mmCIF file with all atom_site columns, N, CA and C in Angstrom:
data_model
loop_
_atom_site.group_PDB
_atom_site.id
_atom_site.type_symbol
_atom_site.label_atom_id
_atom_site.label_alt_id
_atom_site.label_comp_id
_atom_site.label_asym_id
_atom_site.label_entity_id
_atom_site.label_seq_id
_atom_site.pdbx_PDB_ins_code
_atom_site.Cartn_x
_atom_site.Cartn_y
_atom_site.Cartn_z
_atom_site.occupancy
_atom_site.B_iso_or_equiv
_atom_site.pdbx_formal_charge
_atom_site.auth_seq_id
_atom_site.auth_comp_id
_atom_site.auth_asym_id
_atom_site.auth_atom_id
_atom_site.pdbx_PDB_model_num
ATOM 1   N N  . SER A 1 1  ? -14.666 -24.946 22.272 1.00 47.00 ? 16 SER A N  1
ATOM 2   C CA . SER A 1 1  ? -14.067 -25.828 21.123 1.00 47.00 ? 16 SER A CA 1
ATOM 3   C C  . SER A 1 1  ? -12.396 -25.002 20.651 1.00 47.00 ? 16 SER A C  1
ATOM 4   N N  . ARG A 1 2  ? -11.680 -25.687 20.368 1.00 51.00 ? 17 ARG A N  1
ATOM 5   C CA . ARG A 1 2  ? -10.691 -25.641 19.816 1.00 51.00 ? 17 ARG A CA 1
ATOM 6   C C  . ARG A 1 2  ? -10.290 -24.123 19.429 1.00 51.00 ? 17 ARG A C  1
ATOM 7   N N  . PHE A 1 3  ? -11.076 -23.531 18.561 1.00 51.00 ? 18 PHE A N  1
ATOM 8   C CA . PHE A 1 3  ? -10.482 -22.197 18.493 1.00 51.00 ? 18 PHE A CA 1
ATOM 9   C C  . PHE A 1 3  ? -11.153 -21.211 19.564 1.00 51.00 ? 18 PHE A C  1
ATOM 10  N N  . ASP A 1 4  ? -11.690 -21.366 20.983 1.00 49.00 ? 19 ASP A N  1
ATOM 11  C CA . ASP A 1 4  ? -12.073 -20.694 22.009 1.00 49.00 ? 19 ASP A CA 1
ATOM 12  C C  . ASP A 1 4  ? -10.721 -20.910 22.696 1.00 49.00 ? 19 ASP A C  1
ATOM 13  N N  . SER A 1 5  ? -9.974  -21.875 22.719 1.00 55.00 ? 20 SER A N  1
ATOM 14  C CA . SER A 1 5  ? -8.500  -22.368 23.558 1.00 55.00 ? 20 SER A CA 1
ATOM 15  C C  . SER A 1 5  ? -7.164  -21.929 22.917 1.00 55.00 ? 20 SER A C  1
ATOM 16  N N  . GLU A 1 6  ? -7.365  -21.251 21.548 1.00 70.00 ? 21 GLU A N  1
ATOM 17  C CA . GLU A 1 6  ? -6.070  -20.865 20.891 1.00 70.00 ? 21 GLU A CA 1
ATOM 18  C C  . GLU A 1 6  ? -5.529  -19.192 21.805 1.00 70.00 ? 21 GLU A C  1
ATOM 19  N N  . ASN A 1 7  ? -4.430  -19.436 21.429 1.00 80.00 ? 22 ASN A N  1
ATOM 20  C CA . ASN A 1 7  ? -3.925  -17.704 21.832 1.00 80.00 ? 22 ASN A CA 1
ATOM 21  C C  . ASN A 1 7  ? -3.663  -17.024 20.298 1.00 80.00 ? 22 ASN A C  1
ATOM 22  N N  . PRO A 1 8  ? -4.415  -16.000 19.867 1.00 84.00 ? 23 PRO A N  1
ATOM 23  C CA . PRO A 1 8  ? -4.387  -15.743 18.529 1.00 84.00 ? 23 PRO A CA 1
ATOM 24  C C  . PRO A 1 8  ? -3.190  -14.826 18.644 1.00 84.00 ? 23 PRO A C  1
ATOM 25  N N  . TYR A 1 9  ? -2.403  -14.179 19.721 1.00 84.00 ? 24 TYR A N  1
ATOM 26  C CA . TYR A 1 9  ? -1.324  -13.260 19.561 1.00 84.00 ? 24 TYR A CA 1
ATOM 27  C C  . TYR A 1 9  ? -0.287  -14.497 19.564 1.00 84.00 ? 24 TYR A C  1
ATOM 28  N N  . HIS A 1 10 ? -0.235  -15.402 20.202 1.00 86.00 ? 25 HIS A N  1
ATOM 29  C CA . HIS A 1 10 ? 0.942   -16.176 19.387 1.00 86.00 ? 25 HIS A CA 1
ATOM 30  C C  . HIS A 1 10 ? 0.815   -16.812 17.970 1.00 86.00 ? 25 HIS A C  1
ATOM 31  N N  . HIS A 1 11 ? -0.520  -16.918 17.785 1.00 87.00 ? 26 HIS A N  1
ATOM 32  C CA . HIS A 1 11 ? -0.852  -17.193 16.889 1.00 87.00 ? 26 HIS A CA 1
ATOM 33  C C  . HIS A 1 11 ? 0.161   -16.247 15.210 1.00 87.00 ? 26 HIS A C  1
ATOM 34  N N  . MET A 1 12 ? -0.430  -15.304 15.777 1.00 89.00 ? 27 MET A N  1
ATOM 35  C CA . MET A 1 12 ? 0.264   -13.649 14.752 1.00 89.00 ? 27 MET A CA 1
ATOM 36  C C  . MET A 1 12 ? 1.789   -13.556 14.938 1.00 89.00 ? 27 MET A C  1
ATOM 37  N N  . HIS A 1 13 ? 1.881   -14.174 16.442 1.00 90.00 ? 28 HIS A N  1
ATOM 38  C CA . HIS A 1 13 ? 3.760   -13.614 16.107 1.00 90.00 ? 28 HIS A CA 1
ATOM 39  C C  . HIS A 1 13 ? 4.409   -15.070 15.560 1.00 90.00 ? 28 HIS A C  1
ATOM 40  N N  . GLU A 1 14 ? 3.802   -16.237 15.684 1.00 91.00 ? 29 GLU A N  1
ATOM 41  C CA . GLU A 1 14 ? 4.452   -17.277 14.485 1.00 91.00 ? 29 GLU A CA 1
ATOM 42  C C  . GLU A 1 14 ? 3.917   -17.237 13.131 1.00 91.00 ? 29 GLU A C  1
ATOM 43  N N  . PHE A 1 15 ? 3.190   -16.616 12.825 1.00 92.00 ? 30 PHE A N  1
ATOM 44  C CA . PHE A 1 15 ? 2.701   -16.133 12.006 1.00 92.00 ? 30 PHE A CA 1
ATOM 45  C C  . PHE A 1 15 ? 3.521   -15.227 10.523 1.00 92.00 ? 30 PHE A C  1
ATOM 46  N N  . GLU A 1 16 ? 3.884   -14.195 11.769 1.00 93.00 ? 31 GLU A N  1
ATOM 47  C CA . GLU A 1 16 ? 4.877   -12.778 11.140 1.00 93.00 ? 31 GLU A CA 1
ATOM 48  C C  . GLU A 1 16 ? 6.355   -13.729 10.920 1.00 93.00 ? 31 GLU A C  1
ATOM 49  N N  . LEU A 1 17 ? 6.810   -14.682 12.369 1.00 94.00 ? 32 LEU A N  1
ATOM 50  C CA . LEU A 1 17 ? 7.980   -15.423 11.754 1.00 94.00 ? 32 LEU A CA 1
ATOM 51  C C  . LEU A 1 17 ? 7.987   -15.933 10.533 1.00 94.00 ? 32 LEU A C  1
ATOM 52  N N  . VAL A 1 18 ? 7.241   -16.507 10.277 1.00 93.00 ? 33 VAL A N  1
ATOM 53  C CA . VAL A 1 18 ? 7.498   -17.654 8.991  1.00 93.00 ? 33 VAL A CA 1
ATOM 54  C C  . VAL A 1 18 ? 7.300   -16.618 8.201  1.00 93.00 ? 33 VAL A C  1
ATOM 55  N N  . CYS A 1 19 ? 6.469   -15.401 7.935  1.00 93.00 ? 34 CYS A N  1
ATOM 56  C CA . CYS A 1 19 ? 6.193   -14.860 6.594  1.00 93.00 ? 34 CYS A CA 1
ATOM 57  C C  . CYS A 1 19 ? 7.900   -13.948 6.222  1.00 93.00 ? 34 CYS A C  1
ATOM 58  N N  . SER A 1 20 ? 8.676   -13.803 7.427  1.00 94.00 ? 35 SER A N  1
ATOM 59  C CA . SER A 1 20 ? 9.247   -13.108 7.633  1.00 94.00 ? 35 SER A CA 1
ATOM 60  C C  . SER A 1 20 ? 10.953  -13.820 6.774  1.00 94.00 ? 35 SER A C  1
ATOM 61  N N  . CYS A 1 21 ? 10.294  -14.955 6.402  1.00 94.00 ? 36 CYS A N  1
ATOM 62  C CA . CYS A 1 21 ? 10.957  -15.816 5.996  1.00 94.00 ? 36 CYS A CA 1
ATOM 63  C C  . CYS A 1 21 ? 11.238  -15.800 4.431  1.00 94.00 ? 36 CYS A C  1
ATOM 64  N N  . TYR A 1 22 ? 10.696  -15.387 4.266  1.00 91.00 ? 37 TYR A N  1
ATOM 65  C CA . TYR A 1 22 ? 9.277   -15.335 2.613  1.00 91.00 ? 37 TYR A CA 1
ATOM 66  C C  . TYR A 1 22 ? 9.877   -14.132 2.405  1.00 91.00 ? 37 TYR A C  1
ATOM 67  N N  . ALA A 1 23 ? 10.117  -13.941 0.726  1.00 93.00 ? 38 ALA A N  1
ATOM 68  C CA . ALA A 1 23 ? 10.075  -12.915 -0.373 1.00 93.00 ? 38 ALA A CA 1
ATOM 69  C C  . ALA A 1 23 ? 9.457   -13.470 -1.697 1.00 93.00 ? 38 ALA A C  1
ATOM 70  N N  . ILE A 1 24 ? 8.832   -12.033 -2.324 1.00 94.00 ? 39 ILE A N  1
ATOM 71  C CA . ILE A 1 24 ? 9.205   -12.882 -3.787 1.00 94.00 ? 39 ILE A CA 1
ATOM 72  C C  . ILE A 1 24 ? 9.176   -11.464 -4.471 1.00 94.00 ? 39 ILE A C  1
ATOM 73  N N  . ALA A 1 25 ? 9.398   -11.279 -5.608 1.00 95.00 ? 40 ALA A N  1
ATOM 74  C CA . ALA A 1 25 ? 10.493  -9.873  -6.374 1.00 95.00 ? 40 ALA A CA 1
ATOM 75  C C  . ALA A 1 25 ? 9.084   -9.882  -6.618 1.00 95.00 ? 40 ALA A C  1
ATOM 76  N N  . GLY A 1 26 ? 9.005   -8.266  -6.505 1.00 95.00 ? 41 GLY A N  1
ATOM 77  C CA . GLY A 1 26 ? 7.976   -7.052  -6.684 1.00 95.00 ? 41 GLY A CA 1
ATOM 78  C C  . GLY A 1 26 ? 6.608   -7.672  -6.351 1.00 95.00 ? 41 GLY A C  1
ATOM 79  N N  . MET A 1 27 ? 7.050   -8.110  -4.308 1.00 94.00 ? 42 MET A N  1
ATOM 80  C CA . MET A 1 27 ? 5.803   -8.347  -4.093 1.00 94.00 ? 42 MET A CA 1
ATOM 81  C C  . MET A 1 27 ? 5.780   -7.572  -2.679 1.00 94.00 ? 42 MET A C  1
ATOM 82  N N  . SER A 1 28 ? 5.142   -6.446  -2.189 1.00 93.00 ? 43 SER A N  1
ATOM 83  C CA . SER A 1 28 ? 5.668   -5.908  -0.426 1.00 93.00 ? 43 SER A CA 1
ATOM 84  C C  . SER A 1 28 ? 5.243   -7.173  0.422  1.00 93.00 ? 43 SER A C  1
ATOM 85  N N  . HIS A 1 29 ? 5.589   -7.073  1.613  1.00 91.00 ? 44 HIS A N  1
ATOM 86  C CA . HIS A 1 29 ? 5.875   -8.050  2.825  1.00 91.00 ? 44 HIS A CA 1
ATOM 87  C C  . HIS A 1 29 ? 4.420   -8.093  3.084  1.00 91.00 ? 44 HIS A C  1
ATOM 88  N N  . ASP A 1 30 ? 3.678   -6.514  2.803  1.00 90.00 ? 45 ASP A N  1
ATOM 89  C CA . ASP A 1 30 ? 2.226   -7.009  3.252  1.00 90.00 ? 45 ASP A CA 1
ATOM 90  C C  . ASP A 1 30 ? 1.250   -7.732  2.294  1.00 90.00 ? 45 ASP A C  1
ATOM 91  N N  . THR A 1 31 ? 1.365   -7.744  1.250  1.00 91.00 ? 46 THR A N  1
ATOM 92  C CA . THR A 1 31 ? 0.767   -8.376  0.127  1.00 91.00 ? 46 THR A CA 1
ATOM 93  C C  . THR A 1 31 ? 1.171   -9.832  0.314  1.00 91.00 ? 46 THR A C  1
ATOM 94  N N  . LEU A 1 32 ? 2.732   -10.259 0.623  1.00 92.00 ? 47 LEU A N  1
ATOM 95  C CA . LEU A 1 32 ? 2.863   -11.562 1.045  1.00 92.00 ? 47 LEU A CA 1
ATOM 96  C C  . LEU A 1 32 ? 2.115   -12.337 2.386  1.00 92.00 ? 47 LEU A C  1
ATOM 97  N N  . ARG A 1 33 ? 2.080   -10.922 3.262  1.00 92.00 ? 48 ARG A N  1
ATOM 98  C CA . ARG A 1 33 ? 1.155   -11.452 4.329  1.00 92.00 ? 48 ARG A CA 1
ATOM 99  C C  . ARG A 1 33 ? -0.336  -12.036 4.143  1.00 92.00 ? 48 ARG A C  1
ATOM 100 N N  . TRP A 1 34 ? -0.927  -10.455 3.263  1.00 90.00 ? 49 TRP A N  1
ATOM 101 C CA . TRP A 1 34 ? -2.398  -10.959 3.124  1.00 90.00 ? 49 TRP A CA 1
ATOM 102 C C  . TRP A 1 34 ? -2.532  -12.320 2.235  1.00 90.00 ? 49 TRP A C  1
ATOM 103 N N  . LYS A 1 35 ? -2.072  -12.869 1.780  1.00 90.00 ? 50 LYS A N  1
ATOM 104 C CA . LYS A 1 35 ? -2.106  -13.617 0.720  1.00 90.00 ? 50 LYS A CA 1
ATOM 105 C C  . LYS A 1 35 ? -1.862  -15.149 1.538  1.00 90.00 ? 50 LYS A C  1
ATOM 106 N N  . LEU A 1 36 ? -0.803  -14.806 2.694  1.00 93.00 ? 51 LEU A N  1
ATOM 107 C CA . LEU A 1 36 ? -0.349  -16.855 2.881  1.00 93.00 ? 51 LEU A CA 1
ATOM 108 C C  . LEU A 1 36 ? -1.414  -16.515 4.588  1.00 93.00 ? 51 LEU A C  1
ATOM 109 N N  . PHE A 1 37 ? -1.843  -15.694 4.878  1.00 93.00 ? 52 PHE A N  1
ATOM 110 C CA . PHE A 1 37 ? -2.726  -15.435 5.817  1.00 93.00 ? 52 PHE A CA 1
ATOM 111 C C  . PHE A 1 37 ? -3.727  -16.659 5.810  1.00 93.00 ? 52 PHE A C  1
ATOM 112 N N  . PRO A 1 38 ? -4.615  -16.694 5.373  1.00 92.00 ? 53 PRO A N  1
ATOM 113 C CA . PRO A 1 38 ? -5.680  -17.638 5.520  1.00 92.00 ? 53 PRO A CA 1
ATOM 114 C C  . PRO A 1 38 ? -5.087  -19.120 5.578  1.00 92.00 ? 53 PRO A C  1
ATOM 115 N N  . PHE A 1 39 ? -3.991  -19.080 4.642  1.00 93.00 ? 54 PHE A N  1
ATOM 116 C CA . PHE A 1 39 ? -2.895  -20.911 4.919  1.00 93.00 ? 54 PHE A CA 1
ATOM 117 C C  . PHE A 1 39 ? -2.669  -20.859 6.383  1.00 93.00 ? 54 PHE A C  1
ATOM 118 N N  . SER A 1 40 ? -2.390  -19.791 7.319  1.00 92.00 ? 55 SER A N  1
ATOM 119 C CA . SER A 1 40 ? -2.480  -20.273 8.425  1.00 92.00 ? 55 SER A CA 1
ATOM 120 C C  . SER A 1 40 ? -3.538  -20.996 9.638  1.00 92.00 ? 55 SER A C  1
ATOM 121 N N  . LEU A 1 41 ? -4.962  -20.709 9.020  1.00 90.00 ? 56 LEU A N  1
ATOM 122 C CA . LEU A 1 41 ? -5.925  -20.858 9.161  1.00 90.00 ? 56 LEU A CA 1
ATOM 123 C C  . LEU A 1 41 ? -6.544  -22.244 9.008  1.00 90.00 ? 56 LEU A C  1
ATOM 124 N N  . ILE A 1 42 ? -7.357  -22.941 10.462 1.00 88.00 ? 57 ILE A N  1
ATOM 125 C CA . ILE A 1 42 ? -7.671  -23.637 10.124 1.00 88.00 ? 57 ILE A CA 1
ATOM 126 C C  . ILE A 1 42 ? -9.145  -24.312 10.891 1.00 88.00 ? 57 ILE A C  1
ATOM 127 N N  . GLU A 1 43 ? -10.529 -25.122 10.239 1.00 85.00 ? 58 GLU A N  1
ATOM 128 C CA . GLU A 1 43 ? -11.260 -24.531 10.895 1.00 85.00 ? 58 GLU A CA 1
ATOM 129 C C  . GLU A 1 43 ? -12.160 -23.475 11.118 1.00 85.00 ? 58 GLU A C  1
ATOM 130 N N  . GLU A 1 44 ? -13.172 -23.792 11.947 1.00 85.00 ? 59 GLU A N  1
ATOM 131 C CA . GLU A 1 44 ? -13.668 -22.678 12.664 1.00 85.00 ? 59 GLU A CA 1
ATOM 132 C C  . GLU A 1 44 ? -12.899 -21.094 12.371 1.00 85.00 ? 59 GLU A C  1
ATOM 133 N N  . ALA A 1 45 ? -11.576 -20.935 12.711 1.00 86.00 ? 60 ALA A N  1
ATOM 134 C CA . ALA A 1 45 ? -10.842 -19.982 12.142 1.00 86.00 ? 60 ALA A CA 1
ATOM 135 C C  . ALA A 1 45 ? -10.518 -19.597 10.529 1.00 86.00 ? 60 ALA A C  1
ATOM 136 N N  . ARG A 1 46 ? -10.301 -20.308 9.765  1.00 90.00 ? 61 ARG A N  1
ATOM 137 C CA . ARG A 1 46 ? -10.753 -20.463 8.445  1.00 90.00 ? 61 ARG A CA 1
ATOM 138 C C  . ARG A 1 46 ? -11.977 -20.005 7.988  1.00 90.00 ? 61 ARG A C  1
ATOM 139 N N  . GLN A 1 47 ? -13.528 -20.534 8.447  1.00 90.00 ? 62 GLN A N  1
ATOM 140 C CA . GLN A 1 47 ? -14.443 -19.811 7.980  1.00 90.00 ? 62 GLN A CA 1
ATOM 141 C C  . GLN A 1 47 ? -15.021 -18.407 8.798  1.00 90.00 ? 62 GLN A C  1
ATOM 142 N N  . TRP A 1 48 ? -14.493 -18.274 10.113 1.00 89.00 ? 63 TRP A N  1
ATOM 143 C CA . TRP A 1 48 ? -14.158 -17.234 9.669  1.00 89.00 ? 63 TRP A CA 1
ATOM 144 C C  . TRP A 1 48 ? -13.970 -16.096 9.489  1.00 89.00 ? 63 TRP A C  1
ATOM 145 N N  . TYR A 1 49 ? -12.651 -16.654 8.740  1.00 90.00 ? 64 TYR A N  1
ATOM 146 C CA . TYR A 1 49 ? -11.798 -15.510 7.881  1.00 90.00 ? 64 TYR A CA 1
ATOM 147 C C  . TYR A 1 49 ? -12.654 -15.532 6.441  1.00 90.00 ? 64 TYR A C  1
ATOM 148 N N  . THR A 1 50 ? -13.611 -16.509 5.862  1.00 91.00 ? 65 THR A N  1
ATOM 149 C CA . THR A 1 50 ? -14.056 -16.474 4.955  1.00 91.00 ? 65 THR A CA 1
ATOM 150 C C  . THR A 1 50 ? -15.363 -15.337 4.948  1.00 91.00 ? 65 THR A C  1
ATOM 151 N N  . HIS A 1 51 ? -15.679 -15.156 6.245  1.00 91.00 ? 66 HIS A N  1
ATOM 152 C CA . HIS A 1 51 ? -17.081 -14.177 6.769  1.00 91.00 ? 66 HIS A CA 1
ATOM 153 C C  . HIS A 1 51 ? -16.521 -13.105 6.612  1.00 91.00 ? 66 HIS A C  1
ATOM 154 N N  . THR A 1 52 ? -15.108 -12.775 7.322  1.00 90.00 ? 67 THR A N  1
ATOM 155 C CA . THR A 1 52 ? -14.771 -11.369 7.825  1.00 90.00 ? 67 THR A CA 1
ATOM 156 C C  . THR A 1 52 ? -13.652 -10.880 6.586  1.00 90.00 ? 67 THR A C  1
ATOM 157 N N  . VAL A 1 53 ? -13.301 -11.186 5.986  1.00 89.00 ? 68 VAL A N  1
ATOM 158 C CA . VAL A 1 53 ? -12.070 -11.020 4.484  1.00 89.00 ? 68 VAL A CA 1
ATOM 159 C C  . VAL A 1 53 ? -12.575 -9.707  4.415  1.00 89.00 ? 68 VAL A C  1
ATOM 160 N N  . GLY A 1 54 ? -14.211 -9.639  3.484  1.00 88.00 ? 69 GLY A N  1
ATOM 161 C CA . GLY A 1 54 ? -14.455 -8.877  2.343  1.00 88.00 ? 69 GLY A CA 1
ATOM 162 C C  . GLY A 1 54 ? -15.119 -7.046  3.347  1.00 88.00 ? 69 GLY A C  1
ATOM 163 N N  . SER A 1 55 ? -15.127 -7.463  4.574  1.00 89.00 ? 70 SER A N  1
ATOM 164 C CA . SER A 1 55 ? -15.140 -6.362  5.632  1.00 89.00 ? 70 SER A CA 1
ATOM 165 C C  . SER A 1 55 ? -14.204 -5.141  5.796  1.00 89.00 ? 70 SER A C  1
ATOM 166 N N  . VAL A 1 56 ? -13.323 -5.911  5.831  1.00 89.00 ? 71 VAL A N  1
ATOM 167 C CA . VAL A 1 56 ? -11.809 -5.071  6.196  1.00 89.00 ? 71 VAL A CA 1
ATOM 168 C C  . VAL A 1 56 ? -10.918 -4.655  4.882  1.00 89.00 ? 71 VAL A C  1
ATOM 169 N N  . ASN A 1 57 ? -11.174 -4.480  3.894  1.00 85.00 ? 72 ASN A N  1
ATOM 170 C CA . ASN A 1 57 ? -10.545 -3.599  2.425  1.00 85.00 ? 72 ASN A CA 1
ATOM 171 C C  . ASN A 1 57 ? -9.636  -3.794  3.128  1.00 85.00 ? 72 ASN A C  1
ATOM 172 N N  . ARG A 1 58 ? -8.833  -4.953  2.820  1.00 83.00 ? 73 ARG A N  1
ATOM 173 C CA . ARG A 1 58 ? -7.781  -5.145  2.470  1.00 83.00 ? 73 ARG A CA 1
ATOM 174 C C  . ARG A 1 58 ? -6.414  -4.623  3.559  1.00 83.00 ? 73 ARG A C  1
ATOM 175 N N  . ASN A 1 59 ? -7.197  -4.349  4.655  1.00 88.00 ? 74 ASN A N  1
ATOM 176 C CA . ASN A 1 59 ? -6.437  -3.327  5.738  1.00 88.00 ? 74 ASN A CA 1
ATOM 177 C C  . ASN A 1 59 ? -5.878  -4.712  6.587  1.00 88.00 ? 74 ASN A C  1
ATOM 178 N N  . LEU A 1 60 ? -4.617  -5.178  6.613  1.00 86.00 ? 75 LEU A N  1
ATOM 179 C CA . LEU A 1 60 ? -3.941  -6.238  7.380  1.00 86.00 ? 75 LEU A CA 1
ATOM 180 C C  . LEU A 1 60 ? -4.142  -6.048  8.718  1.00 86.00 ? 75 LEU A C  1
ATOM 181 N N  . GLY A 1 61 ? -3.930  -4.756  9.466  1.00 88.00 ? 76 GLY A N  1
ATOM 182 C CA . GLY A 1 61 ? -4.302  -4.382  10.393 1.00 88.00 ? 76 GLY A CA 1
ATOM 183 C C  . GLY A 1 61 ? -5.494  -4.632  11.222 1.00 88.00 ? 76 GLY A C  1
ATOM 184 N N  . GLU A 1 62 ? -6.300  -4.040  10.567 1.00 91.00 ? 77 GLU A N  1
ATOM 185 C CA . GLU A 1 62 ? -8.052  -4.432  10.945 1.00 91.00 ? 77 GLU A CA 1
ATOM 186 C C  . GLU A 1 62 ? -8.222  -5.908  10.898 1.00 91.00 ? 77 GLU A C  1
ATOM 187 N N  . LEU A 1 63 ? -8.001  -6.933  10.218 1.00 89.00 ? 78 LEU A N  1
ATOM 188 C CA . LEU A 1 63 ? -7.623  -7.963  9.588  1.00 89.00 ? 78 LEU A CA 1
ATOM 189 C C  . LEU A 1 63 ? -7.613  -8.634  11.090 1.00 89.00 ? 78 LEU A C  1
ATOM 190 N N  . ARG A 1 64 ? -6.241  -8.224  11.486 1.00 87.00 ? 79 ARG A N  1
ATOM 191 C CA . ARG A 1 64 ? -5.404  -9.022  12.684 1.00 87.00 ? 79 ARG A CA 1
ATOM 192 C C  . ARG A 1 64 ? -5.963  -8.721  14.258 1.00 87.00 ? 79 ARG A C  1
ATOM 193 N N  . ASP A 1 65 ? -6.430  -7.463  14.173 1.00 88.00 ? 80 ASP A N  1
ATOM 194 C CA . ASP A 1 65 ? -7.477  -6.644  15.479 1.00 88.00 ? 80 ASP A CA 1
ATOM 195 C C  . ASP A 1 65 ? -8.692  -7.683  15.525 1.00 88.00 ? 80 ASP A C  1
ATOM 196 N N  . LYS A 1 66 ? -9.632  -8.340  14.625 1.00 88.00 ? 81 LYS A N  1
ATOM 197 C CA . LYS A 1 66 ? -10.888 -8.516  14.415 1.00 88.00 ? 81 LYS A CA 1
ATOM 198 C C  . LYS A 1 66 ? -10.403 -10.145 14.773 1.00 88.00 ? 81 LYS A C  1
ATOM 199 N N  . PHE A 1 67 ? -9.414  -10.436 14.434 1.00 86.00 ? 82 PHE A N  1
ATOM 200 C CA . PHE A 1 67 ? -9.139  -11.909 14.421 1.00 86.00 ? 82 PHE A CA 1
ATOM 201 C C  . PHE A 1 67 ? -8.887  -12.483 15.680 1.00 86.00 ? 82 PHE A C  1
ATOM 202 N N  . CYS A 1 68 ? -7.642  -11.697 16.477 1.00 85.00 ? 83 CYS A N  1
ATOM 203 C CA . CYS A 1 68 ? -7.684  -11.620 17.712 1.00 85.00 ? 83 CYS A CA 1
ATOM 204 C C  . CYS A 1 68 ? -8.734  -10.958 18.765 1.00 85.00 ? 83 CYS A C  1
ATOM 205 N N  . LEU A 1 69 ? -9.448  -10.515 18.358 1.00 83.00 ? 84 LEU A N  1
ATOM 206 C CA . LEU A 1 69 ? -11.271 -9.857  19.685 1.00 83.00 ? 84 LEU A CA 1
ATOM 207 C C  . LEU A 1 69 ? -11.494 -11.618 18.829 1.00 83.00 ? 84 LEU A C  1
ATOM 208 N N  . LYS A 1 70 ? -12.138 -12.091 18.133 1.00 81.00 ? 85 LYS A N  1
ATOM 209 C CA . LYS A 1 70 ? -12.939 -13.044 17.744 1.00 81.00 ? 85 LYS A CA 1
ATOM 210 C C  . LYS A 1 70 ? -12.156 -14.452 18.223 1.00 81.00 ? 85 LYS A C  1
ATOM 211 N N  . ILE A 1 71 ? -11.281 -14.847 18.757 1.00 76.00 ? 86 ILE A N  1
ATOM 212 C CA . ILE A 1 71 ? -10.407 -15.794 19.210 1.00 76.00 ? 86 ILE A CA 1
ATOM 213 C C  . ILE A 1 71 ? -10.240 -15.498 20.648 1.00 76.00 ? 86 ILE A C  1
ATOM 214 N N  . PHE A 1 72 ? -10.011 -14.347 20.868 1.00 72.00 ? 87 PHE A N  1
ATOM 215 C CA . PHE A 1 72 ? -9.828  -13.726 22.270 1.00 72.00 ? 87 PHE A CA 1
ATOM 216 C C  . PHE A 1 72 ? -11.377 -13.713 22.836 1.00 72.00 ? 87 PHE A C  1
ATOM 217 N N  . SER A 1 73 ? -12.309 -14.783 23.380 1.00 66.00 ? 88 SER A N  1
ATOM 218 C CA . SER A 1 73 ? -13.530 -14.197 23.390 1.00 66.00 ? 88 SER A CA 1
ATOM 219 C C  . SER A 1 73 ? -13.999 -13.446 24.512 1.00 66.00 ? 88 SER A C  1
ATOM 220 N N  . GLU A 1 74 ? -14.803 -12.673 24.250 1.00 56.00 ? 89 GLU A N  1
ATOM 221 C CA . GLU A 1 74 ? -15.314 -11.904 25.533 1.00 56.00 ? 89 GLU A CA 1
ATOM 222 C C  . GLU A 1 74 ? -15.414 -12.417 26.735 1.00 56.00 ? 89 GLU A C  1
ATOM 223 N N  . SER A 1 75 ? -15.554 -13.773 27.484 1.00 55.00 ? 90 SER A N  1
ATOM 224 C CA . SER A 1 75 ? -15.336 -13.864 28.608 1.00 55.00 ? 90 SER A CA 1
ATOM 225 C C  . SER A 1 75 ? -13.789 -14.278 29.170 1.00 55.00 ? 90 SER A C  1
ATOM 226 N N  . ARG A 1 76 ? -13.142 -14.815 27.922 1.00 60.00 ? 91 ARG A N  1
ATOM 227 C CA . ARG A 1 76 ? -11.437 -15.022 28.451 1.00 60.00 ? 91 ARG A CA 1
ATOM 228 C C  . ARG A 1 76 ? -10.931 -12.807 28.730 1.00 60.00 ? 91 ARG A C  1
ATOM 229 N N  . LEU A 1 77 ? -11.401 -12.015 27.958 1.00 59.00 ? 92 LEU A N  1
ATOM 230 C CA . LEU A 1 77 ? -10.881 -11.003 28.172 1.00 59.00 ? 92 LEU A CA 1
ATOM 231 C C  . LEU A 1 77 ? -11.122 -10.239 29.723 1.00 59.00 ? 92 LEU A C  1
ATOM 232 N N  . VAL A 1 78 ? -12.816 -10.794 29.851 1.00 61.00 ? 93 VAL A N  1
ATOM 233 C CA . VAL A 1 78 ? -13.128 -10.508 31.405 1.00 61.00 ? 93 VAL A CA 1
ATOM 234 C C  . VAL A 1 78 ? -12.421 -10.532 32.166 1.00 61.00 ? 93 VAL A C  1
ATOM 235 N N  . ALA A 1 79 ? -12.204 -12.173 32.146 1.00 62.00 ? 94 ALA A N  1
ATOM 236 C CA . ALA A 1 79 ? -10.976 -13.466 33.052 1.00 62.00 ? 94 ALA A CA 1
ATOM 237 C C  . ALA A 1 79 ? -9.346  -12.072 33.071 1.00 62.00 ? 94 ALA A C  1
ATOM 238 N N  . LEU A 1 80 ? -9.015  -12.096 32.175 1.00 58.00 ? 95 LEU A N  1
ATOM 239 C CA . LEU A 1 80 ? -7.968  -11.141 32.405 1.00 58.00 ? 95 LEU A CA 1
ATOM 240 C C  . LEU A 1 80 ? -8.148  -10.383 33.418 1.00 58.00 ? 95 LEU A C  1
#
């Protein structure tokens, strides 16, 4: 699937670049990233997010790590 062919590290880098262009008064950078992240996802990745977001207790680092591990399938990690 397309989900398996994406590079999650590239996605996260691009997401961080886009977020660094925005600021909302009274909102921390982490909160802004937390709120925008689901909008950076499509199809299977968005479904994954919906099922995973509740298990990370608003920890963006943990969400990022789970995202990268999910998208970088075990077979791709072994191949590296």
